[in-house]
Amino acid sequence: MKKRILIVDDDLSILKLLNFILSKDYEIIVRNSGIDAFSWLEDGNIPELIISDLQMPYFDGQSFIKNVKISGLFRDIPIFMLSAAHDLEEQVNNMPFQVDAYMPKPFNPTSLKSAIAQVLNVYDASPSF
């Protein structure tokens, strides 16, 4: 059974590109806003990984991820930040919560797939209680 990845981005071309790159290896769920993504989670869906843009209108990536991390049900889902923010590393380091990985846009598909696999392997190796 394929692992499920929730991708949250307001850019339709990025959603299509990520779906194309990752759908061979993973079950891909796409949402174009943090609001839609959080609603999907609240409907009882739990992905193995969330990939989120940082810059989105209304409910930006930082707000979305903050809500995921403070929730009791979703806080253990690994987070992969994918963004075109010019100061991505600084923004990630200054967040009041931790993301598991991040990568700037534009990205190399091979590097992205490798980074995603690494995050998922780390979580697979973690003991569950």
GROMACS .gro file of N, CA and C in nm:
model
  387
    1MET      N    1   0.083  -0.118   0.000
    1MET     CA    2   0.000   0.000   0.000
    1MET      C    3   0.088   0.125   0.000
    2LYS      N    4   0.055   0.219  -0.087
    2LYS     CA    5   0.133   0.342  -0.098
    2LYS      C    6   0.110   0.432   0.023
    3LYS      N    7   0.217   0.500   0.062
    3LYS     CA    8   0.205   0.600   0.168
    3LYS      C    9   0.133   0.722   0.111
    4ARG      N   10   0.056   0.786   0.197
    4ARG     CA   11  -0.025   0.901   0.155
    4ARG      C   12   0.047   1.031   0.190
    5ILE      N   13   0.055   1.120   0.090
    5ILE     CA   14   0.115   1.252   0.109
    5ILE      C   15   0.010   1.358   0.078
    6LEU      N   16  -0.009   1.450   0.171
    6LEU     CA   17  -0.096   1.566   0.151
    6LEU      C   18  -0.009   1.682   0.104
    7ILE      N   19  -0.042   1.737  -0.012
    7ILE     CA   20   0.033   1.850  -0.067
    7ILE      C   21  -0.058   1.973  -0.062
    8VAL      N   22  -0.006   2.081  -0.002
    8VAL     CA   23  -0.084   2.204   0.014
    8VAL      C   24  -0.008   2.318  -0.053
    9ASP      N   25  -0.069   2.371  -0.160
    9ASP     CA   26  -0.006   2.480  -0.234
    9ASP      C   27  -0.115   2.551  -0.313
   10ASP      N   28  -0.107   2.681  -0.323
   10ASP     CA   29  -0.207   2.756  -0.399
   10ASP      C   30  -0.174   2.766  -0.548
   11ASP      N   31  -0.058   2.717  -0.588
   11ASP     CA   32  -0.015   2.722  -0.728
   11ASP      C   33  -0.052   2.591  -0.797
   12LEU      N   34  -0.149   2.597  -0.888
   12LEU     CA   35  -0.198   2.477  -0.956
   12LEU      C   36  -0.088   2.407  -1.034
   13SER      N   37   0.003   2.482  -1.094
   13SER     CA   38   0.111   2.418  -1.171
   13SER      C   39   0.204   2.339  -1.079
   14ILE      N   40   0.229   2.388  -0.959
   14ILE     CA   41   0.313   2.314  -0.863
   14ILE      C   42   0.240   2.188  -0.818
   15LEU      N   43   0.109   2.199  -0.790
   15LEU     CA   44   0.032   2.081  -0.750
   15LEU      C   45   0.037   1.974  -0.858
   16LYS      N   46   0.019   2.014  -0.984
   16LYS     CA   47   0.023   1.919  -1.095
   16LYS      C   48   0.163   1.858  -1.110
   17LEU      N   49   0.265   1.941  -1.098
   17LEU     CA   50   0.403   1.892  -1.109
   17LEU      C   51   0.436   1.793  -0.998
   18LEU      N   52   0.402   1.827  -0.875
   18LEU     CA   53   0.429   1.737  -0.763
   18LEU      C   54   0.351   1.607  -0.776
   19ASN      N   55   0.227   1.616  -0.820
   19ASN     CA   56   0.147   1.496  -0.841
   19ASN      C   57   0.213   1.407  -0.947
   20PHE      N   58   0.260   1.467  -1.055
   20PHE     CA   59   0.326   1.392  -1.162
   20PHE      C   60   0.454   1.324  -1.112
   21ILE      N   61   0.534   1.399  -1.036
   21ILE     CA   62   0.663   1.347  -0.988
   21ILE      C   63   0.644   1.237  -0.883
   22LEU      N   64   0.545   1.252  -0.796
   22LEU     CA   65   0.534   1.164  -0.679
   22LEU      C   66   0.429   1.054  -0.688
   23SER      N   67   0.334   1.065  -0.780
   23SER     CA   68   0.220   0.971  -0.778
   23SER      C   69   0.257   0.827  -0.812
   24LYS      N   70   0.371   0.804  -0.873
   24LYS     CA   71   0.414   0.667  -0.900
   24LYS      C   72   0.445   0.592  -0.770
   25ASP      N   73   0.501   0.667  -0.673
   25ASP     CA   74   0.546   0.605  -0.548
   25ASP      C   75   0.455   0.628  -0.428
   26TYR      N   76   0.368   0.729  -0.437
   26TYR     CA   77   0.285   0.766  -0.323
   26TYR      C   78   0.141   0.795  -0.366
   27GLU      N   79   0.049   0.782  -0.272
   27GLU     CA   80  -0.087   0.828  -0.294
   27GLU      C   81  -0.086   0.978  -0.263
   28ILE      N   82  -0.122   1.058  -0.361
   28ILE     CA   83  -0.113   1.204  -0.348
   28ILE      C   84  -0.251   1.264  -0.329
   29ILE      N   85  -0.263   1.347  -0.226
   29ILE     CA   86  -0.383   1.425  -0.200
   29ILE      C   87  -0.342   1.571  -0.214
   30VAL      N   88  -0.412   1.648  -0.297
   30VAL     CA   89  -0.376   1.788  -0.316
   30VAL      C   90  -0.487   1.879  -0.264
   31ARG      N   91  -0.445   1.986  -0.200
   31ARG     CA   92  -0.536   2.089  -0.153
   31ARG      C   93  -0.471   2.223  -0.185
   32ASN      N   94  -0.553   2.319  -0.230
   32ASN     CA   95  -0.496   2.447  -0.274
   32ASN      C   96  -0.499   2.556  -0.168
   33SER      N   97  -0.530   2.520  -0.045
   33SER     CA   98  -0.523   2.618   0.065
   33SER      C   99  -0.507   2.545   0.197
   34GLY      N  100  -0.454   2.617   0.294
   34GLY     CA  101  -0.441   2.562   0.428
   34GLY      C  102  -0.576   2.530   0.489
   35ILE      N  103  -0.676   2.611   0.457
   35ILE     CA  104  -0.811   2.587   0.509
   35ILE      C  105  -0.866   2.454   0.458
   36ASP      N  106  -0.855   2.432   0.326
   36ASP     CA  107  -0.902   2.306   0.268
   36ASP      C  108  -0.824   2.186   0.323
   37ALA      N  109  -0.694   2.204   0.339
   37ALA     CA  110  -0.611   2.095   0.389
   37ALA      C  111  -0.647   2.060   0.534
   38PHE      N  112  -0.665   2.161   0.617
   38PHE     CA  113  -0.699   2.134   0.757
   38PHE      C  114  -0.838   2.070   0.768
   39SER      N  115  -0.929   2.114   0.684
   39SER     CA  116  -1.063   2.053   0.681
   39SER      C  117  -1.053   1.906   0.643
   40TRP      N  118  -0.968   1.874   0.545
   40TRP     CA  119  -0.948   1.735   0.502
   40TRP      C  120  -0.894   1.652   0.619
   41LEU      N  121  -0.800   1.708   0.693
   41LEU     CA  122  -0.746   1.638   0.810
   41LEU      C  123  -0.855   1.617   0.916
   42GLU      N  124  -0.934   1.720   0.940
   42GLU     CA  125  -1.041   1.710   1.041
   42GLU      C  126  -1.149   1.609   1.003
   43ASP      N  127  -1.157   1.575   0.875
   43ASP     CA  128  -1.252   1.472   0.831
   43ASP      C  129  -1.203   1.330   0.864
   44GLY      N  130  -1.089   1.321   0.933
   44GLY     CA  131  -1.038   1.191   0.977
   44GLY      C  132  -0.929   1.133   0.889
   45ASN      N  133  -0.876   1.211   0.799
   45ASN     CA  134  -0.769   1.165   0.711
   45ASN      C  135  -0.633   1.195   0.773
   46ILE      N  136  -0.546   1.095   0.775
   46ILE     CA  137  -0.413   1.111   0.833
   46ILE      C  138  -0.309   1.066   0.729
   47PRO      N  139  -0.237   1.163   0.670
   47PRO     CA  140  -0.132   1.125   0.575
   47PRO      C  141  -0.003   1.088   0.648
   48GLU      N  142   0.087   1.024   0.577
   48GLU     CA  143   0.219   0.993   0.635
   48GLU      C  144   0.313   1.112   0.628
   49LEU      N  145   0.278   1.211   0.543
   49LEU     CA  146   0.362   1.330   0.526
   49LEU      C  147   0.276   1.444   0.473
   50ILE      N  148   0.307   1.566   0.516
   50ILE     CA  149   0.245   1.686   0.461
   50ILE      C  150   0.355   1.769   0.396
   51ILE      N  151   0.333   1.804   0.269
   51ILE     CA  152   0.420   1.898   0.199
   51ILE      C  153   0.340   2.027   0.186
   52SER      N  154   0.395   2.136   0.237
   52SER     CA  155   0.320   2.262   0.235
   52SER      C  156   0.406   2.377   0.185
   53ASP      N  157   0.342   2.463   0.106
   53ASP     CA  158   0.402   2.589   0.068
   53ASP      C  159   0.400   2.680   0.190
   54LEU      N  160   0.484   2.778   0.191
   54LEU     CA  161   0.487   2.874   0.301
   54LEU      C  162   0.397   2.994   0.270
   55GLN      N  163   0.400   3.037   0.144
   55GLN     CA  164   0.329   3.158   0.104
   55GLN      C  165   0.200   3.122   0.032
   56MET      N  166   0.089   3.134   0.103
   56MET     CA  167  -0.044   3.110   0.047
   56MET      C  168  -0.137   3.218   0.102
   57PRO      N  169  -0.240   3.254   0.026
   57PRO     CA  170  -0.333   3.355   0.076
   57PRO      C  171  -0.423   3.301   0.188
   58TYR      N  172  -0.477   3.390   0.266
   58TYR     CA  173  -0.577   3.363   0.370
   58TYR      C  174  -0.520   3.287   0.489
   59PHE      N  175  -0.487   3.162   0.471
   59PHE     CA  176  -0.438   3.074   0.578
   59PHE      C  177  -0.303   3.023   0.529
   60ASP      N  178  -0.197   3.101   0.553
   60ASP     CA  179  -0.067   3.070   0.494
   60ASP      C  180  -0.007   2.942   0.551
   61GLY      N  181   0.103   2.899   0.491
   61GLY     CA  182   0.167   2.775   0.532
   61GLY      C  183   0.207   2.773   0.678
   62GLN      N  184   0.258   2.885   0.726
   62GLN     CA  185   0.300   2.889   0.866
   62GLN      C  186   0.180   2.872   0.959
   63SER      N  187   0.068   2.936   0.928
   63SER     CA  188  -0.053   2.921   1.011
   63SER      C  189  -0.108   2.779   1.003
   64PHE      N  190  -0.107   2.723   0.883
   64PHE     CA  191  -0.155   2.587   0.864
   64PHE      C  192  -0.070   2.489   0.946
   65ILE      N  193   0.061   2.499   0.931
   65ILE     CA  194   0.151   2.407   1.001
   65ILE      C  195   0.142   2.426   1.152
   66LYS      N  196   0.130   2.550   1.196
   66LYS     CA  197   0.114   2.577   1.340
   66LYS      C  198  -0.010   2.505   1.394
   67ASN      N  199  -0.120   2.513   1.320
   67ASN     CA  200  -0.243   2.446   1.363
   67ASN      C  201  -0.228   2.294   1.363
   68VAL      N  202  -0.155   2.241   1.268
   68VAL     CA  203  -0.128   2.096   1.265
   68VAL      C  204  -0.047   2.057   1.388
   69LYS      N  205   0.058   2.136   1.416
   69LYS     CA  206   0.149   2.101   1.525
   69LYS      C  207   0.088   2.117   1.664
   70ILE      N  208  -0.009   2.209   1.681
   70ILE     CA  209  -0.069   2.225   1.813
   70ILE      C  210  -0.187   2.132   1.835
   71SER      N  211  -0.229   2.064   1.731
   71SER     CA  212  -0.343   1.973   1.747
   71SER      C  213  -0.294   1.841   1.807
   72GLY      N  214  -0.377   1.781   1.883
   72GLY     CA  215  -0.342   1.653   1.942
   72GLY      C  216  -0.337   1.539   1.841
   73LEU      N  217  -0.423   1.545   1.742
   73LEU     CA  218  -0.434   1.435   1.646
   73LEU      C  219  -0.329   1.438   1.536
   74PHE      N  220  -0.282   1.555   1.499
   74PHE     CA  221  -0.200   1.568   1.378
   74PHE      C  222  -0.055   1.605   1.405
   75ARG      N  223  -0.020   1.635   1.528
   75ARG     CA  224   0.112   1.693   1.556
   75ARG      C  225   0.230   1.602   1.521
   76ASP      N  226   0.207   1.471   1.510
   76ASP     CA  227   0.317   1.380   1.480
   76ASP      C  228   0.336   1.355   1.330
   77ILE      N  229   0.252   1.416   1.247
   77ILE     CA  230   0.269   1.400   1.102
   77ILE      C  231   0.392   1.481   1.061
   78PRO      N  232   0.486   1.419   0.991
   78PRO     CA  233   0.603   1.495   0.947
   78PRO      C  234   0.564   1.603   0.846
   79ILE      N  235   0.636   1.715   0.854
   79ILE     CA  236   0.609   1.831   0.770
   79ILE      C  237   0.729   1.860   0.682
   80PHE      N  238   0.703   1.878   0.553
   80PHE     CA  239   0.805   1.915   0.455
   80PHE      C  240   0.762   2.049   0.396
   81MET      N  241   0.841   2.152   0.420
   81MET     CA  242   0.810   2.285   0.369
   81MET      C  243   0.876   2.302   0.233
   82LEU      N  244   0.797   2.343   0.134
   82LEU     CA  245   0.845   2.364  -0.002
   82LEU      C  246   0.800   2.504  -0.042
   83SER      N  247   0.896   2.596  -0.063
   83SER     CA  248   0.856   2.734  -0.083
   83SER      C  249   0.955   2.813  -0.168
   84ALA      N  250   0.902   2.916  -0.232
   84ALA     CA  251   0.985   3.008  -0.311
   84ALA      C  252   1.026   3.130  -0.227
   85ALA      N  253   0.997   3.130  -0.100
   85ALA     CA  254   1.035   3.243  -0.014
   85ALA      C  255   1.185   3.266  -0.024
   86HIS      N  256   1.225   3.389  -0.044
   86HIS     CA  257   1.367   3.418  -0.064
   86HIS      C  258   1.451   3.394   0.061
   87ASP      N  259   1.391   3.397   0.175
   87ASP     CA  260   1.461   3.375   0.301
   87ASP      C  261   1.407   3.250   0.372
   88LEU      N  262   1.384   3.145   0.296
   88LEU     CA  263   1.319   3.024   0.347
   88LEU      C  264   1.390   2.967   0.469
   89GLU      N  265   1.520   2.953   0.462
   89GLU     CA  266   1.594   2.894   0.575
   89GLU      C  267   1.575   2.978   0.701
   90GLU      N  268   1.584   3.109   0.688
   90GLU     CA  269   1.567   3.197   0.803
   90GLU      C  270   1.424   3.186   0.859
   91GLN      N  271   1.324   3.184   0.770
   91GLN     CA  272   1.186   3.173   0.815
   91GLN      C  273   1.161   3.041   0.887
   92VAL      N  274   1.215   2.932   0.832
   92VAL     CA  275   1.199   2.801   0.895
   92VAL      C  276   1.265   2.799   1.032
   93ASN      N  277   1.384   2.855   1.041
   93ASN     CA  278   1.457   2.856   1.168
   93ASN      C  279   1.390   2.944   1.273
   94ASN      N  280   1.311   3.042   1.232
   94ASN     CA  281   1.245   3.133   1.326
   94ASN      C  282   1.101   3.093   1.358
   95MET      N  283   1.055   2.982   1.305
   95MET     CA  284   0.919   2.938   1.333
   95MET      C  285   0.909   2.888   1.477
   96PRO      N  286   0.793   2.906   1.540
   96PRO     CA  287   0.776   2.861   1.678
   96PRO      C  288   0.753   2.710   1.689
   97PHE      N  289   0.769   2.640   1.579
   97PHE     CA  290   0.752   2.495   1.575
   97PHE      C  291   0.854   2.441   1.476
   98GLN      N  292   0.875   2.314   1.477
   98GLN     CA  293   0.977   2.253   1.392
   98GLN      C  294   0.915   2.185   1.272
   99VAL      N  295   0.976   2.204   1.155
   99VAL     CA  296   0.939   2.126   1.038
   99VAL      C  297   1.048   2.022   1.019
  100ASP      N  298   1.013   1.912   0.954
  100ASP     CA  299   1.107   1.801   0.943
  100ASP      C  300   1.207   1.818   0.829
  101ALA      N  301   1.167   1.893   0.727
  101ALA     CA  302   1.256   1.919   0.615
  101ALA      C  303   1.200   2.038   0.537
  102TYR      N  304   1.286   2.101   0.459
  102TYR     CA  305   1.240   2.208   0.373
  102TYR      C  306   1.329   2.214   0.249
  103MET      N  307   1.273   2.269   0.143
  103MET     CA  308   1.346   2.280   0.018
  103MET      C  309   1.292   2.403  -0.056
  104PRO      N  310   1.382   2.480  -0.117
  104PRO     CA  311   1.335   2.597  -0.192
  104PRO      C  312   1.281   2.557  -0.330
  105LYS      N  313   1.188   2.639  -0.379
  105LYS     CA  314   1.143   2.629  -0.518
  105LYS      C  315   1.228   2.726  -0.599
  106PRO      N  316   1.265   2.697  -0.719
  106PRO     CA  317   1.243   2.572  -0.790
  106PRO      C  318   1.328   2.460  -0.730
  107PHE      N  319   1.286   2.338  -0.751
  107PHE     CA  320   1.353   2.224  -0.691
  107PHE      C  321   1.390   2.122  -0.798
  108ASN      N  322   1.488   2.040  -0.764
  108ASN     CA  323   1.528   1.929  -0.849
  108ASN      C  324   1.440   1.810  -0.811
  109PRO      N  325   1.366   1.751  -0.905
  109PRO     CA  326   1.276   1.641  -0.871
  109PRO      C  327   1.345   1.523  -0.803
  110THR      N  328   1.465   1.490  -0.846
  110THR     CA  329   1.538   1.378  -0.785
  110THR      C  330   1.575   1.410  -0.641
  111SER      N  331   1.620   1.533  -0.617
  111SER     CA  332   1.653   1.574  -0.480
  111SER      C  333   1.529   1.577  -0.392
  112LEU      N  334   1.417   1.622  -0.447
  112LEU     CA  335   1.292   1.625  -0.371
  112LEU      C  336   1.250   1.484  -0.332
  113LYS      N  337   1.251   1.392  -0.428
  113LYS     CA  338   1.211   1.253  -0.399
  113LYS      C  339   1.302   1.192  -0.294
  114SER      N  340   1.429   1.220  -0.302
  114SER     CA  341   1.525   1.167  -0.205
  114SER      C  342   1.499   1.224  -0.065
  115ALA      N  343   1.473   1.355  -0.058
  115ALA     CA  344   1.447   1.419   0.072
  115ALA      C  345   1.318   1.366   0.133
  116ILE      N  346   1.215   1.346   0.051
  116ILE     CA  347   1.088   1.291   0.101
  116ILE      C  348   1.108   1.150   0.154
  117ALA      N  349   1.179   1.068   0.079
  117ALA     CA  350   1.205   0.931   0.123
  117ALA      C  351   1.282   0.929   0.254
  118GLN      N  352   1.377   1.021   0.269
  118GLN     CA  353   1.455   1.028   0.392
  118GLN      C  354   1.366   1.063   0.511
  119VAL      N  355   1.278   1.161   0.495
  119VAL     CA  356   1.187   1.199   0.605
  119VAL      C  357   1.097   1.082   0.641
  120LEU      N  358   1.041   1.016   0.541
  120LEU     CA  359   0.951   0.903   0.567
  120LEU      C  360   1.027   0.786   0.631
  121ASN      N  361   1.150   0.762   0.591
  121ASN     CA  362   1.230   0.654   0.650
  121ASN      C  363   1.265   0.682   0.795
  122VAL      N  364   1.291   0.808   0.827
  122VAL     CA  365   1.319   0.844   0.967
  122VAL      C  366   1.198   0.814   1.052
  123TYR      N  367   1.079   0.848   1.003
  123TYR     CA  368   0.957   0.823   1.081
  123TYR      C  369   0.923   0.674   1.087
  124ASP      N  370   0.956   0.601   0.980
  124ASP     CA  371   0.933   0.456   0.984
  124ASP      C  372   1.022   0.388   1.088
  125ALA      N  373   1.141   0.443   1.108
  125ALA     CA  374   1.237   0.384   1.202
  125ALA      C  375   1.210   0.424   1.347
  126SER      N  376   1.126   0.526   1.366
  126SER     CA  377   1.096   0.572   1.503
  126SER      C  378   1.008   0.471   1.575
  127PRO      N  379   1.040   0.446   1.702
  127PRO     CA  380   0.952   0.354   1.777
  127PRO      C  381   0.815   0.417   1.800
  128SER      N  382   0.711   0.339   1.789
  128SER     CA  383   0.577   0.391   1.816
  128SER      C  384   0.531   0.339   1.950
  129PHE      N  385   0.470   0.426   2.027
  129PHE     CA  386   0.424   0.389   2.161
  129PHE      C  387   0.274   0.392   2.168
   0.00000   0.00000   0.00000
